[in-house]
Short mmCIF file of C-alpha atoms in Angstrom, two decimals:
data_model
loop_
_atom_site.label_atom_id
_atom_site.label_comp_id
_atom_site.label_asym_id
_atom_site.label_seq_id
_atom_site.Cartn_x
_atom_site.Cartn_y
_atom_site.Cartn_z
CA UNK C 1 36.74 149.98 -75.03
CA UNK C 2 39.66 148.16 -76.62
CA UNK C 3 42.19 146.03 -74.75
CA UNK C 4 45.41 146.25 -75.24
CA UNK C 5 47.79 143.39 -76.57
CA UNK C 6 50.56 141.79 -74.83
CA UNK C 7 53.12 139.46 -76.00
CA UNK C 8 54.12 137.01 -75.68
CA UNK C 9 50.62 134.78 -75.31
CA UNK C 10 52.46 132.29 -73.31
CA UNK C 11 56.83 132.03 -72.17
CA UNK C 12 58.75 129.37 -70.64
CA UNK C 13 61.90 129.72 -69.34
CA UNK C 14 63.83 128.49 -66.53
CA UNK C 15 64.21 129.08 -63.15
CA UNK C 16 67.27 132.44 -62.71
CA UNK C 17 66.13 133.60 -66.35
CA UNK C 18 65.07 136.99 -66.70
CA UNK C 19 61.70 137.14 -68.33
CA UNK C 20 60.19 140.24 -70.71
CA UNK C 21 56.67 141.11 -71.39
CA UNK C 22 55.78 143.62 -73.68
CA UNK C 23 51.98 145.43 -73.83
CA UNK C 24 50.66 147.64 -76.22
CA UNK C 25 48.01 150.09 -76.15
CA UNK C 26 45.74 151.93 -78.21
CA UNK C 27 44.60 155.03 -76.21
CA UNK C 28 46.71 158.04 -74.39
CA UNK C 29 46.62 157.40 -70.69
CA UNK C 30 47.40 158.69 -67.13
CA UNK C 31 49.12 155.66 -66.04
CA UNK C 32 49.94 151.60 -66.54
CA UNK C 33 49.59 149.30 -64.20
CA UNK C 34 51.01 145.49 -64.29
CA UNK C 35 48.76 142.66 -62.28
CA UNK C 36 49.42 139.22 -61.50
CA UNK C 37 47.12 136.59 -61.17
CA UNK C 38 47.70 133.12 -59.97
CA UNK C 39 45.60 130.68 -61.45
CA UNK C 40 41.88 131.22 -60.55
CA UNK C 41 42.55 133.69 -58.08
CA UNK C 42 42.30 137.57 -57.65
CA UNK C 43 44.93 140.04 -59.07
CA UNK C 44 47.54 141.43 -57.37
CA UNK C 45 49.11 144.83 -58.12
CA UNK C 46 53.03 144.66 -59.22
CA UNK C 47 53.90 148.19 -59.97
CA UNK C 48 52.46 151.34 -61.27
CA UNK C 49 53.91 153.72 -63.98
CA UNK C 50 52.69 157.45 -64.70
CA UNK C 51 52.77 158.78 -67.85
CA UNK C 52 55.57 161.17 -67.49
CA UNK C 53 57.39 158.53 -66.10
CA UNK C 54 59.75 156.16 -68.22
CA UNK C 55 60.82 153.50 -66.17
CA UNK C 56 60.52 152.00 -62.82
CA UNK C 57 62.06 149.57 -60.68
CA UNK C 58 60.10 147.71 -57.84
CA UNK C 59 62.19 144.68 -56.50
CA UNK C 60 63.14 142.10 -59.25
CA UNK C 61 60.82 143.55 -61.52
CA UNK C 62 61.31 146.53 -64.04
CA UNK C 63 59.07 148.42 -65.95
CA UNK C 64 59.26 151.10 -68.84
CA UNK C 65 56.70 153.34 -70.62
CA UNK C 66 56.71 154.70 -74.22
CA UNK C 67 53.66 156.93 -74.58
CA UNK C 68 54.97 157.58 -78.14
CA UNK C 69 54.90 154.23 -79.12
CA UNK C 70 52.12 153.22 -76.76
CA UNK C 71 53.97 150.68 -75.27
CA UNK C 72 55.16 149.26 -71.92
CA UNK C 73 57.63 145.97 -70.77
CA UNK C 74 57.89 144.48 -67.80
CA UNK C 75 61.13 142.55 -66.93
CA UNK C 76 61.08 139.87 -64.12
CA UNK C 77 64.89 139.49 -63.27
CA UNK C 78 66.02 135.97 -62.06
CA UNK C 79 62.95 134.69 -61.93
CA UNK C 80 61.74 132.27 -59.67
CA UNK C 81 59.17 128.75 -59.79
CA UNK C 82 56.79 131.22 -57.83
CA UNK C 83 56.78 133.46 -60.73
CA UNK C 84 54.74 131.49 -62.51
CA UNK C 85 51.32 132.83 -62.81
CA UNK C 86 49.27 135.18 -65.82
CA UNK C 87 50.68 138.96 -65.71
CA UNK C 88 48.53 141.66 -67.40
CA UNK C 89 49.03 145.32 -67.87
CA UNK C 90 45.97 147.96 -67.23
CA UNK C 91 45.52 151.34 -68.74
CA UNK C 92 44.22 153.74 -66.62
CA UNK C 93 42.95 156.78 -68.59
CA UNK C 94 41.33 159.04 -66.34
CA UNK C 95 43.63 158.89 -63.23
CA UNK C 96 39.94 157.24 -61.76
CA UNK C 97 41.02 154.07 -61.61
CA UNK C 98 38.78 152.10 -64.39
CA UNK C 99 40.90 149.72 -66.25
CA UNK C 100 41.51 148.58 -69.31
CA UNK C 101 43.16 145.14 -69.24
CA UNK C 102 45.44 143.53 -72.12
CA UNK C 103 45.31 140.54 -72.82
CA UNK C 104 48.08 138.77 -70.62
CA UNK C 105 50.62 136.88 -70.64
CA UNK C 106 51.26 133.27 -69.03
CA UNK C 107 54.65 133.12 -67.92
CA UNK C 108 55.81 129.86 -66.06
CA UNK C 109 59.56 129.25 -65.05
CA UNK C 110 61.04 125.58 -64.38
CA UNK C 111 63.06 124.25 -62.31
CA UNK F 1 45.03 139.51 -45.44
CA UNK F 2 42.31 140.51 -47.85
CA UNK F 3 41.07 143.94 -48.09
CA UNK F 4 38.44 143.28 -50.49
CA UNK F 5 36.27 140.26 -49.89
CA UNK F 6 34.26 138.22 -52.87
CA UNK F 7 31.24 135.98 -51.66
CA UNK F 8 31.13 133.56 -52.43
CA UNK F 9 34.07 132.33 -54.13
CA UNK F 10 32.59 129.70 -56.32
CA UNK F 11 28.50 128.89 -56.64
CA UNK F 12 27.01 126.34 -58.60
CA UNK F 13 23.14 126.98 -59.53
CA UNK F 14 20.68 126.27 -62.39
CA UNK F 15 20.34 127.20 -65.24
CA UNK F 16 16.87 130.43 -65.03
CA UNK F 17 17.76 130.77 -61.49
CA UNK F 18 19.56 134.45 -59.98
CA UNK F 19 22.38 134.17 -58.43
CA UNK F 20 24.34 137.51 -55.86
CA UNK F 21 28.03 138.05 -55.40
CA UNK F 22 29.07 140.61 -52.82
CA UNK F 23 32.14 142.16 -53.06
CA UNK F 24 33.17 144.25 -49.72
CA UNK F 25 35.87 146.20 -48.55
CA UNK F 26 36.88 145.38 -45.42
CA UNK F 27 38.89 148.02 -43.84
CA UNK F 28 38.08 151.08 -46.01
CA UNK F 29 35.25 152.99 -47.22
CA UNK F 30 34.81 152.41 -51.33
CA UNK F 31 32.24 155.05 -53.14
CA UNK F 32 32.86 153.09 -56.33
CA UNK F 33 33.63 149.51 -56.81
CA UNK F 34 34.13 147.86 -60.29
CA UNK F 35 33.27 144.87 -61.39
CA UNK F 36 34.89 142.51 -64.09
CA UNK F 37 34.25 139.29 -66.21
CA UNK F 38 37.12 136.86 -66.88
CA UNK F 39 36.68 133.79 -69.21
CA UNK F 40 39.32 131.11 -69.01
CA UNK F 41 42.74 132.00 -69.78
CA UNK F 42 41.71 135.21 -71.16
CA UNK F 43 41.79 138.88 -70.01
CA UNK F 44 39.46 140.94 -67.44
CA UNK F 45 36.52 142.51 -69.49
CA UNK F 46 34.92 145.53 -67.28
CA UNK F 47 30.87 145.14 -66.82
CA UNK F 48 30.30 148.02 -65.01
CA UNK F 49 31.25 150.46 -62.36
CA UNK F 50 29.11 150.61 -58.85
CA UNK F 51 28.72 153.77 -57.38
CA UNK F 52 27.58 153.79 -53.84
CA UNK F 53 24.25 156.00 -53.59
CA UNK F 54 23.75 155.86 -57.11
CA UNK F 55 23.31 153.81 -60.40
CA UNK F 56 25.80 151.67 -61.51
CA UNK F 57 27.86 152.52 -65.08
CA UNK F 58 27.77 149.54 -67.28
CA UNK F 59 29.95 148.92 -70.16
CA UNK F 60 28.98 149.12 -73.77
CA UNK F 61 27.13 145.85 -74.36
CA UNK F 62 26.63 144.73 -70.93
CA UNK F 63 22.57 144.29 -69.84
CA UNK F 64 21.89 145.90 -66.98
CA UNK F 65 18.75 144.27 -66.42
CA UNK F 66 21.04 141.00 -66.70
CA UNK F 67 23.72 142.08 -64.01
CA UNK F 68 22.17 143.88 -61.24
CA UNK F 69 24.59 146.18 -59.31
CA UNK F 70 23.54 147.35 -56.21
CA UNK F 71 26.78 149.83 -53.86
CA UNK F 72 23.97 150.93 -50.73
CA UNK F 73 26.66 151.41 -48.33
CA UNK F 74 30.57 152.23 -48.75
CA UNK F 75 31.75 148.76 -48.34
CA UNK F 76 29.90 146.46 -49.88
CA UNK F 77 28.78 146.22 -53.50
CA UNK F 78 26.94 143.19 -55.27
CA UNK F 79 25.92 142.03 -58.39
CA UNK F 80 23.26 139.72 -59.39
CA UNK F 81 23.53 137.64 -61.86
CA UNK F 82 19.29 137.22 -62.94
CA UNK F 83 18.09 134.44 -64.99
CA UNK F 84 21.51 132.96 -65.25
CA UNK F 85 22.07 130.62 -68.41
CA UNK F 86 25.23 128.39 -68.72
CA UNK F 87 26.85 131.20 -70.87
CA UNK F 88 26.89 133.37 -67.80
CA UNK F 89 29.32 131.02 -66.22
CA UNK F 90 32.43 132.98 -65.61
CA UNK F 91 34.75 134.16 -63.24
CA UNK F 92 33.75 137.68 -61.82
CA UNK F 93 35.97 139.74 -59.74
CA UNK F 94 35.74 142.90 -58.43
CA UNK F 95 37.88 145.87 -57.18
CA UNK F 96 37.13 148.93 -54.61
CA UNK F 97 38.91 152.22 -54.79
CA UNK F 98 39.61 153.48 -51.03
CA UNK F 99 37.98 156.56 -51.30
CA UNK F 100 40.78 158.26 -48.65
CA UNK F 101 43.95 157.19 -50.41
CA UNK F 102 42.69 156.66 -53.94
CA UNK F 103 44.31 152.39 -53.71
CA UNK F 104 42.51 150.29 -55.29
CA UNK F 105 42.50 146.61 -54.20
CA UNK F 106 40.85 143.28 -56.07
CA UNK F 107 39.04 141.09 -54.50
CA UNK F 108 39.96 137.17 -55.29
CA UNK F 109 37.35 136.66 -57.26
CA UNK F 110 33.48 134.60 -57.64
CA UNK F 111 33.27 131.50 -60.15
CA UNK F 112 29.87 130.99 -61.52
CA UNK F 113 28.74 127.90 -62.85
CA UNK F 114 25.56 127.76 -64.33
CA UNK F 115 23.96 124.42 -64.99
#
């Protein structure tokens, strides 16, 4: 199956920035998902957005859908040195869980 | 804490040798697991899906004879990595759906070195 892409590859910004990441998919789906990982270490789940959903608000972080352009952002608001780490959305077809990952985005904030 | 365990969490073994990660759910009961490949700084590729009772779904272009998956009971799943070359080395994670609320949870991953 085909991953989907995320920009941007890598962002920098300083620590109280928001930061954007933007994923784009290929296939229709049931839901998107956003992950972190930290660096060699597991992934943890951020938020989750249904299809007939458009947007969705967990904490600092912010997420919208557009099935019609196949594409999804997620917005980390005054982001934080902990922030840092790899984020990576997920397509979930079938409602069953089996992902499809894109391909990520590094994100580190300064102090 | 952890709800999904990897073990072990790094191995280092020679190159023709087989090497087994387990991946296990710790307070849930998982009738599929899934298991993933990740190369440095790049994305999670799916290898297969482990279905407990029953033979594992692999991906398009994965060997199964290569990457034994084995799910005999609801929490634990494992995949053997057989003959392993140096281009097996890899980071492999995997993640178990709780089979009563649907969740599923990652487990921190296995790095592979293969000599």
């Amino acid at each position: 199956s085909q991953q989907g892409e995320e920009d941007p590859q890598a962002l920098s910004i300083q620590e109280g920035e928001n930061a954007t990441m933007n994923c784009s998919y290929k296939t229709s789906i049931n839901n998107l998902q956003w992950y972190r990982q930290n660096s060699g270490r597991g992934l943890v789940h951020l938020i989750l957005i249904r299809s007939n959903e458009r947007e969705k608000h967990s904490g600092r972080l912010r997420v919208t859908l557009d099935t019609s352009k196949k594409s999804s952002s997620l917005l980390i608001t005054a982001s934080r040195a902990a922030d840092t780490a790899s984020y990576f959305c997920a397509t979930d077809r079938g409602g069953g869980n089996k992902l499809t990952f894109g391909t990520g985005t590094q994100l580190k904030v300064e102090l | 804490g952890a709800v999904v365990s990897q073990h072990p969490s790094w191995v280092i073994c020679k190159s023709g040798t087989s090497v087994k990660i387990e991946c296990r759910s710790l307070d849930f009961q998982a009738t599929t697991m899934f298991w993933y490949r990740q190369f440095p700084k790049q994305s999670l590729m799916l290898m297969a899906t482990s279905n407990e009772g029953s033979k594992a779904t692999y991906e398009q272009g994965v060997e199964k004879d290569k990457f034994l998956i084995n799910h005999a009971s609801l929490t634990l799943s494992t995949l053997t990595v057989t003959s392993a070359h140096p281009e097996d080395s890899s980071f492999y994670i995997c993640s178990a759906r709780n089979i009563r609320t649907g969740e599923l949870f990652f487990g921190e991953g296995s790095r592979l070195t293969v000599l």
